[in-house]
Short mmCIF file of C-alpha atoms in Angstrom, two decimals:
data_model
loop_
_atom_site.label_atom_id
_atom_site.label_comp_id
_atom_site.label_asym_id
_atom_site.label_seq_id
_atom_site.Cartn_x
_atom_site.Cartn_y
_atom_site.Cartn_z
CA MET A 22 -59.03 -44.46 50.30
CA THR A 23 -60.53 -41.78 52.47
CA THR A 24 -61.92 -38.60 51.09
CA THR A 25 -63.54 -35.63 52.77
CA GLY A 26 -65.24 -32.40 52.25
CA PRO A 27 -64.52 -29.14 53.92
CA HIS A 28 -66.62 -29.95 57.02
CA ARG A 29 -65.11 -33.31 57.76
CA GLY A 30 -61.47 -32.16 57.83
CA THR A 31 -59.14 -29.30 57.68
CA ARG A 32 -58.76 -27.19 54.61
CA SER A 33 -55.15 -28.48 54.19
CA ILE A 34 -56.58 -32.05 53.29
CA VAL A 35 -58.94 -30.62 50.68
CA ALA A 36 -55.84 -28.54 49.36
CA ARG A 37 -53.72 -31.80 49.13
CA LEU A 38 -56.50 -33.59 47.50
CA ARG A 39 -56.85 -30.85 44.94
CA ALA A 40 -53.20 -30.58 44.35
CA ALA A 41 -53.07 -34.38 43.68
CA LEU A 42 -55.81 -34.35 41.08
CA PRO A 43 -54.85 -35.16 37.47
CA PRO A 44 -54.32 -31.88 35.53
CA GLN A 45 -57.48 -32.02 33.61
CA ALA A 46 -59.66 -32.69 36.63
CA ALA A 47 -57.90 -29.76 38.54
CA GLU A 48 -58.56 -27.42 35.62
CA ILE A 49 -62.34 -28.61 35.63
CA VAL A 50 -62.49 -27.69 39.41
CA ALA A 51 -60.97 -24.22 38.90
CA ASP A 52 -63.42 -23.54 36.22
CA TYR A 53 -66.27 -24.73 38.35
CA GLU A 54 -64.95 -22.45 41.20
CA ASP A 55 -65.05 -19.51 38.94
CA HIS A 56 -68.64 -20.31 37.85
CA LEU A 57 -69.84 -20.62 41.49
CA ARG A 58 -68.05 -17.26 42.54
CA ASP A 59 -68.47 -15.18 39.43
CA GLU A 60 -71.59 -16.36 37.68
CA ARG A 61 -73.73 -17.77 40.42
CA MET A 62 -72.17 -15.23 42.91
CA LEU A 63 -72.15 -17.53 45.82
CA SER A 64 -70.54 -16.47 49.07
CA GLN A 65 -66.99 -17.46 49.81
CA HIS A 66 -68.16 -19.94 52.39
CA THR A 67 -70.67 -21.60 50.04
CA THR A 68 -68.29 -21.67 47.25
CA ARG A 69 -65.63 -23.36 49.38
CA ALA A 70 -68.06 -25.97 50.63
CA TYR A 71 -69.14 -26.82 47.07
CA VAL A 72 -65.66 -26.90 45.74
CA GLY A 73 -64.55 -29.17 48.72
CA ASP A 74 -67.22 -31.54 47.88
CA VAL A 75 -66.27 -31.68 44.06
CA VAL A 76 -62.56 -32.14 45.06
CA SER A 77 -63.65 -35.06 47.31
CA LEU A 78 -65.78 -36.61 44.51
CA LEU A 79 -63.05 -36.36 41.90
CA ALA A 80 -60.42 -37.64 44.16
CA PHE A 81 -62.55 -40.52 44.67
CA LEU A 82 -63.08 -40.92 40.96
CA HIS A 83 -59.38 -40.92 40.30
CA GLY A 84 -58.27 -42.86 43.35
CA VAL A 85 -56.36 -39.97 45.21
CA ASN A 86 -55.77 -40.45 48.97
CA GLU A 87 -55.81 -37.69 51.50
CA ASP A 88 -51.93 -37.93 51.57
CA GLY A 89 -51.85 -37.15 47.75
CA ALA A 90 -50.97 -40.71 46.88
CA ASP A 91 -52.84 -42.87 44.28
CA GLY A 92 -55.16 -45.39 45.80
CA PRO A 93 -57.55 -47.87 44.24
CA SER A 94 -59.32 -46.14 41.64
CA ALA A 95 -63.15 -45.74 41.53
CA HIS A 96 -63.02 -47.27 38.21
CA GLU A 97 -61.83 -50.46 39.53
CA GLU A 98 -64.70 -50.50 41.83
CA HIS A 99 -67.31 -49.31 39.29
CA PRO A 100 -65.83 -50.19 35.88
CA ASN A 101 -68.71 -48.86 33.80
CA GLY A 102 -67.22 -45.44 33.00
CA GLU A 103 -64.46 -44.63 30.54
CA HIS A 104 -61.33 -43.79 32.25
CA SER A 105 -59.89 -40.30 31.66
CA ASP A 106 -58.05 -37.42 33.57
CA GLY A 107 -61.38 -35.30 33.73
CA VAL A 108 -64.85 -36.46 34.43
CA ASN A 109 -65.78 -38.73 31.56
CA GLY A 110 -66.03 -41.68 33.86
CA LEU A 111 -68.34 -39.91 36.30
CA HIS A 112 -71.50 -41.98 36.22
CA VAL A 113 -74.26 -42.62 38.79
CA GLY A 114 -72.54 -45.82 40.00
CA VAL A 115 -69.38 -43.74 40.95
CA LEU A 116 -71.65 -41.05 42.57
CA ARG A 117 -73.46 -43.66 44.68
CA ALA A 118 -70.14 -45.26 45.79
CA TRP A 119 -68.68 -42.01 46.78
CA LEU A 120 -71.80 -41.08 48.88
CA ALA A 121 -71.72 -44.69 50.41
CA ARG A 122 -68.09 -43.86 51.40
CA GLN A 123 -69.19 -40.66 53.12
CA HIS A 124 -71.85 -42.56 55.02
CA GLU A 125 -69.42 -45.22 56.12
CA ALA A 126 -67.06 -42.46 57.32
CA GLY A 127 -69.73 -41.31 59.74
CA CYS A 128 -71.18 -38.34 57.80
CA SER A 129 -74.71 -37.32 59.06
CA ARG A 130 -77.76 -37.58 56.96
CA ALA A 131 -77.80 -33.80 56.58
CA THR A 132 -74.13 -33.82 55.35
CA VAL A 133 -74.92 -36.66 52.86
CA ALA A 134 -77.82 -34.62 51.67
CA ARG A 135 -75.72 -31.53 51.14
CA ARG A 136 -73.27 -33.53 49.34
CA VAL A 137 -75.80 -35.03 47.10
CA ALA A 138 -76.92 -31.49 46.28
CA SER A 139 -73.27 -30.46 45.53
CA ALA A 140 -72.86 -33.49 43.26
CA ARG A 141 -76.14 -32.70 41.43
CA THR A 142 -75.11 -29.10 40.95
CA PHE A 143 -71.58 -30.12 39.57
CA THR A 144 -72.81 -32.64 37.27
CA ALA A 145 -75.46 -30.51 35.83
CA TRP A 146 -72.97 -27.78 35.26
CA ALA A 147 -70.47 -30.45 33.56
CA TYR A 148 -73.21 -31.62 31.41
CA ARG A 149 -74.16 -28.03 30.21
CA ARG A 150 -70.57 -27.50 29.50
CA GLY A 151 -70.26 -30.59 27.43
CA LEU A 152 -68.00 -32.32 29.88
CA LEU A 153 -70.44 -35.15 30.33
CA PRO A 154 -72.55 -36.95 27.67
CA SER A 155 -75.54 -36.94 30.17
CA ASP A 156 -76.18 -35.90 33.61
CA PRO A 157 -75.83 -38.60 36.12
CA GLY A 158 -76.79 -36.49 39.19
CA ILE A 159 -80.50 -36.46 38.22
CA ARG A 160 -80.65 -40.18 39.12
CA LEU A 161 -79.32 -39.67 42.65
CA ALA A 162 -81.76 -39.91 45.52
CA SER A 163 -81.23 -37.56 48.47
CA PRO A 164 -81.56 -38.84 52.04
CA ARG A 165 -84.13 -36.75 53.93
CA PRO A 166 -82.28 -34.86 56.61
CA HIS A 167 -83.67 -34.76 60.08
CA ARG A 168 -84.86 -31.16 60.72
CA ARG A 169 -83.61 -30.19 64.08
CA LEU A 170 -85.27 -27.35 65.85
CA PRO A 171 -82.69 -24.43 66.09
CA GLY A 172 -81.38 -23.46 69.51
CA VAL A 173 -82.67 -20.17 70.52
CA LEU A 174 -82.68 -17.95 73.53
CA ARG A 175 -85.84 -17.15 75.45
CA MET A 176 -86.88 -13.48 75.28
CA ASP A 177 -85.88 -12.94 78.91
CA GLU A 178 -82.53 -14.51 78.17
CA ALA A 179 -82.08 -12.31 75.17
CA THR A 180 -82.86 -9.27 77.32
CA GLU A 181 -80.29 -10.41 79.86
CA LEU A 182 -77.78 -10.92 77.15
CA MET A 183 -78.15 -7.40 75.95
CA ARG A 184 -77.88 -6.25 79.62
CA VAL A 185 -74.62 -8.06 80.21
CA SER A 186 -73.26 -6.83 76.95
CA GLU A 187 -74.03 -3.26 77.82
CA ALA A 188 -72.66 -3.52 81.26
CA GLY A 189 -69.21 -4.07 79.70
CA THR A 190 -69.30 -0.65 78.01
CA ALA A 191 -68.96 1.11 81.32
CA THR A 192 -65.22 0.79 81.03
CA GLY A 193 -65.27 2.79 77.75
CA HIS A 194 -62.85 0.24 76.25
CA PRO A 195 -63.22 0.30 72.44
CA VAL A 196 -63.57 -3.57 72.30
CA ALA A 197 -66.37 -3.56 74.85
CA LEU A 198 -68.13 -0.79 72.81
CA ARG A 199 -67.64 -2.85 69.61
CA ASP A 200 -68.78 -6.04 71.15
CA HIS A 201 -72.02 -4.58 72.57
CA ALA A 202 -72.79 -2.88 69.25
CA LEU A 203 -72.42 -5.96 67.09
CA ILE A 204 -74.44 -8.15 69.54
CA GLU A 205 -77.23 -5.71 69.64
CA LEU A 206 -77.15 -5.33 65.75
CA LEU A 207 -76.98 -9.18 65.38
CA TYR A 208 -80.09 -9.68 67.39
CA ALA A 209 -82.02 -6.55 66.28
CA THR A 210 -81.57 -7.45 62.47
CA GLY A 211 -81.11 -11.18 62.39
CA VAL A 212 -78.39 -10.67 59.69
CA ARG A 213 -75.95 -13.56 58.95
CA ILE A 214 -72.39 -13.32 60.46
CA SER A 215 -70.82 -12.85 56.93
CA GLU A 216 -73.43 -9.94 56.40
CA LEU A 217 -72.46 -8.30 59.55
CA CYS A 218 -68.61 -8.45 59.02
CA GLY A 219 -69.18 -7.09 55.48
CA LEU A 220 -70.93 -3.91 56.60
CA ASP A 221 -69.49 -0.56 55.86
CA ILE A 222 -70.21 2.72 57.85
CA ASP A 223 -72.27 4.02 55.05
CA ASP A 224 -74.45 1.14 55.06
CA VAL A 225 -76.03 2.27 58.30
CA ASP A 226 -78.79 4.99 57.88
CA PHE A 227 -79.37 6.49 61.22
CA ASP A 228 -82.05 8.78 60.06
CA ARG A 229 -84.31 6.01 58.90
CA ARG A 230 -82.84 3.46 61.23
CA VAL A 231 -82.12 0.77 58.63
CA VAL A 232 -78.98 -1.04 57.55
CA ARG A 233 -78.19 -1.94 54.04
CA VAL A 234 -77.06 -5.68 53.81
CA LEU A 235 -75.48 -7.53 50.94
CA GLY A 236 -76.77 -11.02 51.31
CA LYS A 237 -76.47 -14.38 49.45
CA GLY A 238 -76.19 -14.05 45.77
CA ARG A 239 -75.18 -10.33 46.29
CA LYS A 240 -78.86 -9.64 46.81
CA GLN A 241 -79.21 -6.21 48.69
CA ARG A 242 -81.98 -5.84 51.38
CA MET A 243 -82.75 -3.07 53.94
CA VAL A 244 -83.13 -4.25 57.47
CA PRO A 245 -84.54 -1.96 60.31
CA PHE A 246 -82.93 -1.82 63.77
CA GLY A 247 -84.21 -0.31 67.03
CA LEU A 248 -83.22 2.46 69.49
CA PRO A 249 -80.96 0.27 71.60
CA SER A 250 -78.87 -0.73 68.54
CA GLU A 251 -78.76 2.84 67.38
CA ARG A 252 -77.35 3.89 70.69
CA ALA A 253 -74.82 1.15 70.82
CA LEU A 254 -73.68 1.94 67.19
CA ARG A 255 -73.42 5.69 67.76
CA LEU A 256 -71.24 5.06 70.92
CA TRP A 257 -68.94 2.64 68.97
CA LEU A 258 -68.55 4.98 66.11
CA ARG A 259 -67.98 8.04 68.34
CA GLN A 260 -65.81 6.58 70.96
CA GLY A 261 -64.73 3.12 70.27
CA ARG A 262 -63.90 2.93 66.46
CA PRO A 263 -61.61 6.03 66.37
CA GLU A 264 -59.42 4.30 68.96
CA VAL A 265 -58.58 1.21 66.93
CA ALA A 266 -58.95 2.65 63.36
CA THR A 267 -55.77 2.60 61.06
CA ALA A 268 -55.03 3.46 57.55
CA ASP A 269 -56.03 -0.12 56.63
CA SER A 270 -59.45 0.14 58.24
CA GLY A 271 -61.20 1.61 55.12
CA ALA A 272 -64.96 2.08 55.54
CA ALA A 273 -65.49 -1.15 57.64
CA LEU A 274 -68.12 -0.75 60.17
CA PHE A 275 -66.59 -3.16 62.76
CA LEU A 276 -62.99 -3.43 63.39
CA GLY A 277 -60.61 -5.82 64.96
CA VAL A 278 -58.07 -4.80 67.61
CA ARG A 279 -55.48 -4.29 64.78
CA GLY A 280 -57.80 -1.91 62.95
CA LYS A 281 -58.68 -4.27 60.15
CA ARG A 282 -62.33 -5.44 59.22
CA VAL A 283 -63.52 -7.81 61.94
CA ASP A 284 -63.44 -11.44 60.94
CA PRO A 285 -66.19 -13.98 61.70
CA ARG A 286 -64.08 -16.00 64.09
CA THR A 287 -63.87 -12.91 66.39
CA VAL A 288 -67.72 -12.35 66.16
CA ARG A 289 -68.36 -15.97 67.07
CA ARG A 290 -66.05 -15.85 70.11
CA VAL A 291 -67.74 -12.57 71.36
CA VAL A 292 -71.17 -14.00 71.13
CA HIS A 293 -70.31 -17.26 72.66
CA ASP A 294 -68.59 -15.40 75.58
CA ALA A 295 -71.42 -13.10 76.19
CA VAL A 296 -74.00 -15.84 75.96
CA ALA A 297 -72.09 -17.86 78.62
CA ALA A 298 -72.61 -15.09 81.20
CA VAL A 299 -76.39 -15.49 80.97
CA PRO A 300 -77.59 -18.18 83.44
CA GLY A 301 -79.13 -21.09 81.96
CA ALA A 302 -78.89 -19.93 78.45
CA ALA A 303 -78.15 -22.50 75.60
CA ASP A 304 -74.66 -22.20 74.08
CA ILE A 305 -75.40 -20.27 70.90
CA GLY A 306 -73.36 -18.35 68.51
CA PRO A 307 -74.21 -15.56 65.82
CA HIS A 308 -76.46 -18.03 64.08
CA GLY A 309 -78.36 -18.78 67.10
CA LEU A 310 -79.04 -15.01 67.63
CA ARG A 311 -80.39 -14.90 64.06
CA HIS A 312 -82.66 -17.87 65.06
CA SER A 313 -83.71 -16.20 68.13
CA ALA A 314 -84.51 -12.87 66.43
CA ALA A 315 -86.81 -14.66 63.88
CA THR A 316 -88.52 -16.65 66.58
CA HIS A 317 -89.19 -13.60 68.80
CA MET A 318 -90.48 -11.68 65.77
CA LEU A 319 -92.97 -14.54 64.98
CA ASP A 320 -93.83 -14.83 68.69
CA GLY A 321 -94.59 -11.14 68.58
CA GLY A 322 -97.05 -11.45 65.76
CA ALA A 323 -94.84 -10.80 62.72
CA ASP A 324 -96.01 -12.63 59.55
CA LEU A 325 -93.77 -15.14 57.76
CA ARG A 326 -93.48 -12.98 54.56
CA SER A 327 -92.04 -10.02 56.60
CA VAL A 328 -89.58 -12.28 58.50
CA GLN A 329 -88.57 -13.85 55.18
CA GLU A 330 -87.70 -10.50 53.78
CA LEU A 331 -85.86 -9.38 56.92
CA LEU A 332 -83.74 -12.50 57.05
CA GLY A 333 -83.10 -12.49 53.37
CA HIS A 334 -84.26 -16.17 52.84
CA ALA A 335 -84.80 -17.08 49.20
CA THR A 336 -87.80 -19.19 49.97
CA LEU A 337 -90.58 -19.10 52.51
CA ALA A 338 -89.92 -22.86 53.28
CA THR A 339 -86.77 -21.82 55.11
CA THR A 340 -88.41 -19.20 57.26
CA GLN A 341 -91.24 -21.85 58.06
CA LEU A 342 -88.82 -23.75 60.22
CA TYR A 343 -89.07 -21.00 62.79
CA THR A 344 -92.75 -21.69 63.13
CA HIS A 345 -91.96 -25.19 64.35
CA VAL A 346 -89.98 -23.52 67.13
CA THR A 347 -92.78 -21.40 68.29
CA VAL A 348 -95.29 -24.37 68.07
CA GLU A 349 -93.01 -26.49 70.24
CA ARG A 350 -93.08 -23.61 72.78
CA LEU A 351 -96.83 -23.43 72.79
CA LYS A 352 -96.86 -27.17 73.24
CA ALA A 353 -94.54 -26.86 76.28
CA ILE A 354 -96.56 -24.08 77.77
CA HIS A 355 -99.72 -26.04 77.11
CA ASP A 356 -98.35 -29.18 78.84
CA GLN A 357 -97.21 -27.22 81.89
CA THR A 358 -100.41 -24.99 82.51
CA HIS A 359 -103.39 -26.55 80.96
CA PRO A 360 -105.42 -28.59 83.33
CA ARG A 361 -106.24 -31.18 80.74
CA ALA A 362 -102.92 -31.49 79.27
CA GLN A 363 -101.86 -34.74 80.99
#
């Protein structure tokens, strides 16, 4: 039996597994999805990931294969739990066996750690709802993921990226105007790609030069941007957006070529293509621009608390990751330039 979460296979696999779950388990998944979306107010992406992990777990519990057929039940491998169509048989032995299967399938430590977190969140919810007599998730140990330094642009590479992006606007083509405006805004603000795509025109305050962002958990924050972003946004709104806007455009700030709100795939492609035109730059996407913005602000003397607020991080620990990036750069400069470095 092979099960998978949303990052190991296609959504169609998760959909087949979900469709093949016993009715009671499928109803529990639907209730849990409503809880994540409506009560915890998680983003669509995060909700999809958590639900995909739970579908994988319950498919393993009930012996459902990727093709939707029944396979060897987890209860046969771990007979301690009481069999049911729901989650009564979900005990710590099943959780550990499911995670072991993920490891055997080649999941990274970071992915397994995320699935431990997903399982804990689900079992805690199921226990609170009275679906489980106890919470088996609290007995799970999480593998410590390797913390990789995020890929970032150097400041000179970021400057070149903006120059390359702006050069395309000379044609006056609406797509070129849009692409430059969204690249400028991504780098200037460090917003997430989902936050950028969700922006409306009235979220931009040109007088104060700030943008209102709806972040994770529907938390709102105000993020400033500079003059280059203002110029790019005004040009897009004045000359570019009217050329592609339709009756379906609504108030969306950034539009696709058919006039609807721009989608994340388009933004990723735009950023990757623009970065590819910068000699020597690492291949990064919108999240890499977010990392770059945070790193460059810290390099410029910004304090962690301010960067935390700008990026919308829930905890300071997340923002502290970027200090490792700047320290690594300092070490590299020291090794290259200090006479006593070697």
